[in-house]
XYZ file of C-alpha atoms in Angstrom:
541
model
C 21.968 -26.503 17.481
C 21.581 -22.807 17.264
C 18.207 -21.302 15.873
C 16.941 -18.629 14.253
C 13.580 -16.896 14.821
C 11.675 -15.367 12.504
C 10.317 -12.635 15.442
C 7.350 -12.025 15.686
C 8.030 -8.002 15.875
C 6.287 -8.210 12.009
C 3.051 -8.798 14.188
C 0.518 -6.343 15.397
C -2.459 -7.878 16.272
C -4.559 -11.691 16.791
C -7.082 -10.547 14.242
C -6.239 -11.720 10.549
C -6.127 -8.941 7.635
C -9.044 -7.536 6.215
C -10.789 -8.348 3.044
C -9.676 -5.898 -0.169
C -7.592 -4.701 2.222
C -4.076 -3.924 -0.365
C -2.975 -2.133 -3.590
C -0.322 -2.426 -5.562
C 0.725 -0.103 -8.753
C 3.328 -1.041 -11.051
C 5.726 0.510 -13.653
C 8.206 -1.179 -16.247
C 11.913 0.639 -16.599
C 10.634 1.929 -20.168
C 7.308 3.433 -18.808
C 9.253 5.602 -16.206
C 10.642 8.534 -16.838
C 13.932 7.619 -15.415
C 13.968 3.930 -16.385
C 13.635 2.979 -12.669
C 11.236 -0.016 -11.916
C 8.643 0.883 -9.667
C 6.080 -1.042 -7.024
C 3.937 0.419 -4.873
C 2.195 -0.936 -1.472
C -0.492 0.180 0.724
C -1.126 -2.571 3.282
C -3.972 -1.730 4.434
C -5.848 -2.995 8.049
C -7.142 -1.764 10.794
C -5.004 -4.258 12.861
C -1.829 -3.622 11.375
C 0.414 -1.272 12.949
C 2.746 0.617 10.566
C 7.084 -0.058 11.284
C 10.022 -0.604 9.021
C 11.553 -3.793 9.288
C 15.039 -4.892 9.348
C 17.267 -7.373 8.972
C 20.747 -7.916 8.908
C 22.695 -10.050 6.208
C 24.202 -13.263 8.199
C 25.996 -15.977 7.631
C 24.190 -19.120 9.094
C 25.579 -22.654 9.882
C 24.608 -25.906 8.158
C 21.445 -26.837 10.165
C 20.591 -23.929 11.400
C 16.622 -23.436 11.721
C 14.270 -20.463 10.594
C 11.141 -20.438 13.106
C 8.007 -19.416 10.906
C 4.922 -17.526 12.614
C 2.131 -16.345 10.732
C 2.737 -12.449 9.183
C -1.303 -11.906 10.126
C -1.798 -13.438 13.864
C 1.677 -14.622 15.214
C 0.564 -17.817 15.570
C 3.792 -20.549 15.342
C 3.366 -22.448 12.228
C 7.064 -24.457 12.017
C 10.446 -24.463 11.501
C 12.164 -24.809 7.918
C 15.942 -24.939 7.301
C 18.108 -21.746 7.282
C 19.697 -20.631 4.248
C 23.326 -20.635 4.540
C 23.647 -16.734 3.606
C 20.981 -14.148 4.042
C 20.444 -10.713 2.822
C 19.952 -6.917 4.496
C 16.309 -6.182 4.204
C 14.640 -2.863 4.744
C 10.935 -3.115 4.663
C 9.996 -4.974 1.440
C 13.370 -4.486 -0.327
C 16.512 -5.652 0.060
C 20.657 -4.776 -0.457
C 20.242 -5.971 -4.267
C 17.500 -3.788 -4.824
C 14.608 -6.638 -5.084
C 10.952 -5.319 -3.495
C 8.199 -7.281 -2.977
C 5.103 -6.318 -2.583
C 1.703 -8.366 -2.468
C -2.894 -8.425 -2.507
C -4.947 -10.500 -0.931
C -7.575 -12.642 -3.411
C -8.440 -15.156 -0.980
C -10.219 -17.406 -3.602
C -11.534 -20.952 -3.087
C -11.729 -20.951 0.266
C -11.462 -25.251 0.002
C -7.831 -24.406 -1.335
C -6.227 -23.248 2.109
C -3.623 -25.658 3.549
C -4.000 -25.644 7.553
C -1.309 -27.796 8.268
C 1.077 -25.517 5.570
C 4.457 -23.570 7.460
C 4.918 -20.398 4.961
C 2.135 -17.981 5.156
C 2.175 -15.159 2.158
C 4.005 -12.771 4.839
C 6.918 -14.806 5.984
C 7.133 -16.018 2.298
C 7.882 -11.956 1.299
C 9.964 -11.442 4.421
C 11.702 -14.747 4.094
C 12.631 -14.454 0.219
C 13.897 -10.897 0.432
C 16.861 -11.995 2.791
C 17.405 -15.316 0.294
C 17.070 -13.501 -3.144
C 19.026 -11.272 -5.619
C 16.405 -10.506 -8.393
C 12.509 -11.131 -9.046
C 12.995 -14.613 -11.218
C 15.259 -15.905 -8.516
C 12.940 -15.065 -5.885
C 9.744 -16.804 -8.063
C 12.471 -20.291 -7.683
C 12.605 -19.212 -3.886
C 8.844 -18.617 -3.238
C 7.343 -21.411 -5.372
C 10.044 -23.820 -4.321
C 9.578 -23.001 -0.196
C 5.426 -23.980 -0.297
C 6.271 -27.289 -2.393
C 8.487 -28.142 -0.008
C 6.883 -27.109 3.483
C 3.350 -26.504 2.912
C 1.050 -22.799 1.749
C -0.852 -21.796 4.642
C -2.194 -18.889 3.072
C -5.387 -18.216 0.856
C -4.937 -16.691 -2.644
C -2.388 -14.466 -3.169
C -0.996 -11.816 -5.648
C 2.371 -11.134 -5.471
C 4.400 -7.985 -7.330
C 8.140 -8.773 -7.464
C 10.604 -6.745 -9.117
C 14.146 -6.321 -9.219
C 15.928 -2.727 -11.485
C 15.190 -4.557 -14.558
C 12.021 -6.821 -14.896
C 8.570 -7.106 -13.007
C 6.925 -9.782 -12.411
C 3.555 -10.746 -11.345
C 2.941 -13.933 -9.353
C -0.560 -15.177 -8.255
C -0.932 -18.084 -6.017
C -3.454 -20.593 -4.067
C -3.126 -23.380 -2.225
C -4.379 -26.904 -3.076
C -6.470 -27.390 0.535
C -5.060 -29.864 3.132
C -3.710 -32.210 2.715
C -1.733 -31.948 -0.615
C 1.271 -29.809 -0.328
C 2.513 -26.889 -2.436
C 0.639 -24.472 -4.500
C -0.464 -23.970 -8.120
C 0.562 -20.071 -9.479
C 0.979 -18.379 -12.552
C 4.077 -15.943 -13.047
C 3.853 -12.634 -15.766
C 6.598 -10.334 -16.730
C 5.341 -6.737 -17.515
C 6.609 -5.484 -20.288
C 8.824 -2.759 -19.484
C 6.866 -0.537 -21.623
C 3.886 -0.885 -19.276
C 1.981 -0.517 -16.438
C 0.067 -3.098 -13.776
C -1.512 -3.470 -10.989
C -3.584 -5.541 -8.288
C -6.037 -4.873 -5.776
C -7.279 -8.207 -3.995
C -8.513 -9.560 -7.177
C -6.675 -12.148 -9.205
C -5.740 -10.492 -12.636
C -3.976 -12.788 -14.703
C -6.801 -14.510 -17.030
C -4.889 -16.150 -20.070
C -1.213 -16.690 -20.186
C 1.625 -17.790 -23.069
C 2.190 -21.850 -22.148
C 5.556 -21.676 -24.504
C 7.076 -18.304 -23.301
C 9.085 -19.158 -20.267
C 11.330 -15.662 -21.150
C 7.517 -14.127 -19.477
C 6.036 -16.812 -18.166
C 6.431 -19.284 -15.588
C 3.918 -21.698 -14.182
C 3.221 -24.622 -12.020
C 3.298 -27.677 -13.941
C -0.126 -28.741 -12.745
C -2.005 -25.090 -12.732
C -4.109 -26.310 -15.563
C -4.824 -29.717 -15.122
C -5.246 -29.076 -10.691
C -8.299 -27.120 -12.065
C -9.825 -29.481 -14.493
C -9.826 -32.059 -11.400
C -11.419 -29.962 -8.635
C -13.843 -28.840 -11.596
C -13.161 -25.453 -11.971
C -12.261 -25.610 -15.550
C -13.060 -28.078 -18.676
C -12.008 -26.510 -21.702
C -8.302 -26.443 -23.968
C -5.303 -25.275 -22.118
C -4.706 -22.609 -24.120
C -8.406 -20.475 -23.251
C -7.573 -21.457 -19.575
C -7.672 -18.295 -17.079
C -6.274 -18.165 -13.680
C -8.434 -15.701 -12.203
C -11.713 -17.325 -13.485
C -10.540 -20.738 -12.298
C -9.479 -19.663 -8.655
C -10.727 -16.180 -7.846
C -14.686 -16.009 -9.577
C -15.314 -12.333 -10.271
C -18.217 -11.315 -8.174
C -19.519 -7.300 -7.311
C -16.990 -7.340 -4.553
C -14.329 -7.967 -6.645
C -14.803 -5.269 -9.227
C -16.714 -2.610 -7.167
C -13.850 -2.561 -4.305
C -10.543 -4.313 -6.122
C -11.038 -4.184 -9.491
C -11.951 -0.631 -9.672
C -8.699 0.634 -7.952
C -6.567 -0.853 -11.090
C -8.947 0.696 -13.348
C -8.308 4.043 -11.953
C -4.552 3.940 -11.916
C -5.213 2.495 -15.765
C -7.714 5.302 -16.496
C -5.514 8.167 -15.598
C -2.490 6.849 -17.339
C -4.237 5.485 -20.144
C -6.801 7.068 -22.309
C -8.850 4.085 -23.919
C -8.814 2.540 -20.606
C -12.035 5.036 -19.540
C -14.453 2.746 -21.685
C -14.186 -0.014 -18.472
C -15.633 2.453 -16.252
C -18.858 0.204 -16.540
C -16.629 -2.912 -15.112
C -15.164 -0.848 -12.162
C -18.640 -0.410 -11.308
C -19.743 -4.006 -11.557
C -22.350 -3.304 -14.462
C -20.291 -5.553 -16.883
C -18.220 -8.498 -16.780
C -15.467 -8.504 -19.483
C -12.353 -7.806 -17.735
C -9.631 -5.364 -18.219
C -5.703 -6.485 -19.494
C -3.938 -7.131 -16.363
C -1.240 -4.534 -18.060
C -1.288 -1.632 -20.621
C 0.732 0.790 -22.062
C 0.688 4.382 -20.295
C -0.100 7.717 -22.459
C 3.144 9.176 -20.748
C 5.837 7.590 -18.899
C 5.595 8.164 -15.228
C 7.619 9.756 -12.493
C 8.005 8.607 -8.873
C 5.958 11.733 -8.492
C 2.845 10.165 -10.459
C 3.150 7.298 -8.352
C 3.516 8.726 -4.910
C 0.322 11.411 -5.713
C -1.797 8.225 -7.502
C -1.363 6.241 -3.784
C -2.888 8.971 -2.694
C -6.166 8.347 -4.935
C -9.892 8.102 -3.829
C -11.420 8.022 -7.620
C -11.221 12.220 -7.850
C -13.118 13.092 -10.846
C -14.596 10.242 -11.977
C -18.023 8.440 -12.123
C -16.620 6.957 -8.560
C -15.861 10.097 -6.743
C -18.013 10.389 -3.799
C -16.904 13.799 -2.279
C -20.492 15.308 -3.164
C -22.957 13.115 -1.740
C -24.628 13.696 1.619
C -22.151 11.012 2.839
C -19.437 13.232 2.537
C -20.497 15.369 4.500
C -20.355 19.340 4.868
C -16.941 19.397 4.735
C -16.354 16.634 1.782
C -14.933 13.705 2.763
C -13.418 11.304 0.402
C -14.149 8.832 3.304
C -16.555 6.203 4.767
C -16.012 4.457 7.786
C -16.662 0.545 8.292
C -18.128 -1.256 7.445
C -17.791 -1.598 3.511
C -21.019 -2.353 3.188
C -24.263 -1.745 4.789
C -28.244 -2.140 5.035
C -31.087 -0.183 4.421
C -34.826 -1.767 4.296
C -33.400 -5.071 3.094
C -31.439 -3.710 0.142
C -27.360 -3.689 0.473
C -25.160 -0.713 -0.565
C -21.714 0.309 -0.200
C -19.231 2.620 0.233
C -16.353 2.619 -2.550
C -13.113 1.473 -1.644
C -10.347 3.810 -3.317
C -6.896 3.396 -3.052
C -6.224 5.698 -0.664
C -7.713 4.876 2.795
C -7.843 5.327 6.536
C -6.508 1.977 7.605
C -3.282 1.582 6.285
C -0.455 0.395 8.732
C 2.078 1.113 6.181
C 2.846 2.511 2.501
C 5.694 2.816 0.068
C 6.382 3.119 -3.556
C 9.453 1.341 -4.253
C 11.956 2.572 -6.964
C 14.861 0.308 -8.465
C 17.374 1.784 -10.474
C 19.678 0.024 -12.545
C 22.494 2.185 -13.805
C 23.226 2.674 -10.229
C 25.146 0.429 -7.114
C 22.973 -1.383 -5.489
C 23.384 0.225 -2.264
C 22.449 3.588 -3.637
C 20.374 2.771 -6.414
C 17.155 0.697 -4.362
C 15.332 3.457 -2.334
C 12.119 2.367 -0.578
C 9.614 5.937 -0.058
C 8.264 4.591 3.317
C 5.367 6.232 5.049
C 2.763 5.209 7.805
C -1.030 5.508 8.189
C -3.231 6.749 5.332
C -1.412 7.286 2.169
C -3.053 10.727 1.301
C -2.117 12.097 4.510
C 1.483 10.360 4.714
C 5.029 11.709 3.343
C 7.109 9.667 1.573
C 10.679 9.337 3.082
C 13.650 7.849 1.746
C 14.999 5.196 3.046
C 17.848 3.392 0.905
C 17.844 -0.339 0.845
C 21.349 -0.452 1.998
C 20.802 0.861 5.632
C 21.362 -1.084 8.557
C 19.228 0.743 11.015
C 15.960 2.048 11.021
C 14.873 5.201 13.034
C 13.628 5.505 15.787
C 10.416 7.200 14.415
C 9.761 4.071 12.496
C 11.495 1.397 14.712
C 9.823 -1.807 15.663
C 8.601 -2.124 19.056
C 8.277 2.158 19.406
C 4.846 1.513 20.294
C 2.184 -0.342 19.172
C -1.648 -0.234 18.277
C -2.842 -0.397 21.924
C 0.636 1.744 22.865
C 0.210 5.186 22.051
C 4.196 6.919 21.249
C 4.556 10.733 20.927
C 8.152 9.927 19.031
C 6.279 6.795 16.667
C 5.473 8.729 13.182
C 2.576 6.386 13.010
C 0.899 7.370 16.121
C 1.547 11.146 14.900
C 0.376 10.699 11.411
C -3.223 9.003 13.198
C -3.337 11.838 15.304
C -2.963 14.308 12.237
C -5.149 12.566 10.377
C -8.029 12.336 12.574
C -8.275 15.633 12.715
C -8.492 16.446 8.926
C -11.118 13.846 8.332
C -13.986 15.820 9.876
C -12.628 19.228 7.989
C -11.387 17.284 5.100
C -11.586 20.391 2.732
C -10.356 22.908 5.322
C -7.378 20.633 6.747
C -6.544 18.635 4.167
C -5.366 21.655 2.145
C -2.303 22.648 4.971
C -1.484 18.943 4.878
C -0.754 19.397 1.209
C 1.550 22.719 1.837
C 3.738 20.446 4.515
C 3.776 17.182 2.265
C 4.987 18.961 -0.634
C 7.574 20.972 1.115
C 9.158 17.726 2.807
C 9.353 15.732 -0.369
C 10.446 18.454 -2.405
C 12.938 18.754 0.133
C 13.903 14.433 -0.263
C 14.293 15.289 -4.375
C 16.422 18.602 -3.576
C 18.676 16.516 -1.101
C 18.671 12.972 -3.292
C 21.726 14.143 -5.662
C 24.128 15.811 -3.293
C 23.855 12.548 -0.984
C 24.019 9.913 -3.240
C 27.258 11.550 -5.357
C 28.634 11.164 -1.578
C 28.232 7.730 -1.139
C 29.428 6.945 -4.648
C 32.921 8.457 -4.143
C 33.357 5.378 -1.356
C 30.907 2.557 -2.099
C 32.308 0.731 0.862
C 31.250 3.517 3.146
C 27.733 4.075 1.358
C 25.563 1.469 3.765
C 26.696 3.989 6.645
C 26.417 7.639 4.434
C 22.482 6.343 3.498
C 21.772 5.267 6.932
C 22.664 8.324 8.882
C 21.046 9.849 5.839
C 17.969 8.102 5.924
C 17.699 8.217 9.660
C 18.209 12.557 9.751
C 15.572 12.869 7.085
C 12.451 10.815 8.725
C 13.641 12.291 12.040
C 13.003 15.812 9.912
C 9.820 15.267 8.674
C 8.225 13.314 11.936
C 9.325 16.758 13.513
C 7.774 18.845 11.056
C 5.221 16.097 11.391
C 3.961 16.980 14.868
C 4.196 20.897 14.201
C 1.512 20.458 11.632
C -0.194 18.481 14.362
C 0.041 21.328 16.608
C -1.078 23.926 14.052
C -4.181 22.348 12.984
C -5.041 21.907 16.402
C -4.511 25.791 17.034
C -6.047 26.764 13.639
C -9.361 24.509 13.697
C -10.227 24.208 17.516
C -13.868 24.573 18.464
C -14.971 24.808 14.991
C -13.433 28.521 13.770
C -10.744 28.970 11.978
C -7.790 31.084 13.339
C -6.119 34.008 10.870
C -2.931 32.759 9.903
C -0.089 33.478 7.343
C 2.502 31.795 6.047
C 2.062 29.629 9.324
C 2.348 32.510 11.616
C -0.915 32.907 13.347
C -2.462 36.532 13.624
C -2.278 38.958 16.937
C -4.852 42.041 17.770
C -2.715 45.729 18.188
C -1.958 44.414 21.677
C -0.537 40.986 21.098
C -3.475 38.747 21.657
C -5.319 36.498 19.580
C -7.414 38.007 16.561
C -10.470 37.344 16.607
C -11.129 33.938 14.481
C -13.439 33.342 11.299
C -16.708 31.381 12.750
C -16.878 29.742 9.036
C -19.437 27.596 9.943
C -20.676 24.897 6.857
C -20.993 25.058 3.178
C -24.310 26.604 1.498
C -25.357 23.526 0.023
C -24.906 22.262 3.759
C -27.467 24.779 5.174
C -29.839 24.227 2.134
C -29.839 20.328 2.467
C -30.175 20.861 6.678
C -33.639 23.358 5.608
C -34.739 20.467 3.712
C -35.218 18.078 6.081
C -36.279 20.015 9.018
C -38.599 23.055 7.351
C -39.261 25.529 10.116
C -37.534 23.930 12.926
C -34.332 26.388 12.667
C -36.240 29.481 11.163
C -35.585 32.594 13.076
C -38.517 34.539 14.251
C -38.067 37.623 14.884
């Protein structure tokens, strides 16, 4: 009996994911200003390391078996029967334009299933090759952890397809007892959503299956394990499975309210729940003041709470140079009283990002494009990579490297080592990472039309026109990539900063180097430095 594997190149480390450790951002067809759907995904660990998937579309024979291993650890969970057809899948979308993209909530942790087979990974990676659109793939989901088990904690799924979104949330029932109870939302196209690690969806329609769907026992599951007593109509999901607590507004919650706050005006009054100083919880959607581009969405991935009561760039944590960073751990100690660091959407430890745009007036093969990009989504670029190819490049390929395998030609290993060098000089650096991101995606929107009028002339050659395509453009920008890399290193070493225009670095009358700018820190800097130490520093004479 042949077998299928489900390989275990998705893994990237024994250690499991970290808490509030996703986003994702979500636009109906009517809130964009195209009328593309569109998902975003930061998954975010310091374990992960950041590849594009593949899979080809097969054919399989009648018992043929799928071998499961856990997305997180690798560990073998099962086997489960093969569908008889599967789908091409690129990253979290596949050939019929259908991403999925999903946060952590955890939840009752007395709700996992041990002994389930379909983690929340394998369940994204495993319905993209055996769906066409996001209600088909809610039958496929639900219907695979009735029948072999959720081995998972709580989940939030975003599915979406060119014309609908969908929001699924999901927890086990502990082990023991098979399957799941979930709640599934439509957006309205009109709107926006999102999740961050936080279960969102409180109270939902019973009698609207058009934009709702639910497990038949999501209510009454509760009222037994006693997390609920009242009428089924005031019964919330996310108060029933995933009790807000500081962590899950401070860290989660607060990320959806700035992605709500900048698109939506009234939204700025909740400022006091993204904080955790009040408990009455935002809509899990609302309608934007403007309709959004793929532009908004790419630049709000890139968010750490800029100009608002959150922003933390001007605090002695910062640092001289403003950092809109912290590093681990989230929170920390000081004479017996906890604080924390915020946790904005943008951060350090992604493995991988995307915002994923569906477009329905378009062929499938051309109109699903998934923006890929590795490491830290504010010092990423977003490349194109069409949901019809059949190879990946080699800058993103599985296996070109790994987290303990440094690769000069892996754009994740090049975007770290980029990266790592802005954080110190975060106002200084992060300013020429900027200049290059914005000249390589301007570049992807100059180059989208001309290529995809191409492959629309011969749809039956457009998988192969979008792959070569796809492949030549992230092979561009990791190349332009590492030339950044090279010029920050030659600009910023040993603290100066070397004259430079237009990239070209300044020479003395005899073709040496110019002497540098020793810049040294910020006013405030010096003035907070005199502060603490008095005299120490004071010169003399």
């Amino acid at each position: 009996m042949k077998k299928i594997i489900l390989t275990t190149f998705l893994l990237f480390s024994i250690y499991t994911i970290d808490i509030f450790a996703c986003t994702n951002l979500i636009v109906g067809k009517s809130a964009s200003t195209d009328g593309s759907t569109m998902i975003t995904y930061s998954a975010d660990s310091y374990s992960l390391y950041g590849e594009l998937y593949h899979w080809k579309a097969g054919k399989h024979a009648p018992g043929t078996m799928l071998k499961v291993y856990e997305w997180d650890t690798g560990k073998y969970l099962g086997e489960i029967k093969q569908a008889a057809e599967t789908y091409n899948v690129v990253g979290n979308m596949n050939e019929h334009q259908l991403a999925i993209g999903e946060t952590t909530f955890g939840g009752r942790e007395e709700l996992e299933d041990t002994t389930g087979i379909i983690d929340y990974g394998s369940l994204i990676y495993i319905t993209l090759q055996r769906a066409k659109n996001a209600k088909e793939a809610i039958k496929v989901m639900t219907g695979l952890v009735a029948e072999y088990g959720y081995y998972s904690g709580g989940e939030s799924f975003t599915i979406a397809d060119p014309n609908e979104v969908w929001v699924l949330e999901m927890i086990g029932k502990g082990t023991g007892r098979k399957g799941a109870v979930w709640v599934a939302v439509r957006i309205p196209d009109d709107c926006i959503s999102a999740h961050a690690n936080q279960a969102r969806i409180q109270q939902f329609p019973l009698k609207d299956s058009k934009n709702c769907i639910y497990s038949k026992d999501v209510i009454s599951f509760a009222k037994e394990m006693g997390y609920y007593s009242g009428k089924d109509e005031d019964f919330s999901f996310a108060k029933a499975y995933n009790p807000l607590d500081f962590g899950g507004q401070r860290y989660c919650e607060a990320r959806v309210w700035s992605f709500f706050n900048k698109y939506n005006k009234d939204m700025a009054k909740f400022v006091t729940y993204a904080k955790g100083e009040t408990q009455d919880p935002m809509p899990l959607y609302v309608k934007p003041d403007r309709k959004l581009s793929l532009q908004d969405m790419q630049a709000m991935m890139r968010d750490h709470y800029e100009g608002t009561d959150l922003d933390w760039r001007y605090d002695v944590g910062a640092g001289a140079f403003h950092s809109p960073y912290r590093w681990s751990p989230l929170e920390w100690e000081v004479n017996g009283q906890k604080y924390c660091n915020e946790r904005p959407i943008a951060t350090q430890q992604s493995g991988f990002v995307f915002v994923a745009q569906m477009r329905s007036w378009l062929p499938d093969a051309i109109g699903g494009i998934l923006w890929f990009g590795v490491d830290d989504a504010a010092n990423t670029v977003y490349t194109p990579m069409y949901c019809s190819i059949t190879e990946t490049p080699e800058c993103f390929r599985v296996g070109n490297g790994d987290l303990y395998t440094f690769s000069w030609t892996s754009s994740f290993w090049i975007h770290n080592w980029v990266a790592n060098m802005v954080y110190s000089k975060y106002d200084y650096m992060h300013e020429d990472v900027k200049k290059v991101q914005q000249e390589l995606e301007n570049k992807f929107f100059a180059d989208q039309g001309k290529i995809e009028a191409e492959a629309k002339t011969s749809l039956s050659d457009a998988p192969a026109i979008l792959t070569n395509y796809s492949k030549n453009q992230a092979q561009y920008a990791f190349d332009r990539w590492k030339k950044l890399g090279e010029f920050l290193l030659i600009k910023y070493m040993d603290g100066v900063v070397r004259k430079e225009k237009d990239g070209q670095f300044q020479r003395n009358d005899y073709g040496g180097a110019a002497s540098p700018q020793r810049v040294g820190y910020p006013k405030e800097f010096y003035e907070k430095v005199i502060e603490e130490t008095g005299d120490k520093y004071k010169v003399l004479y």
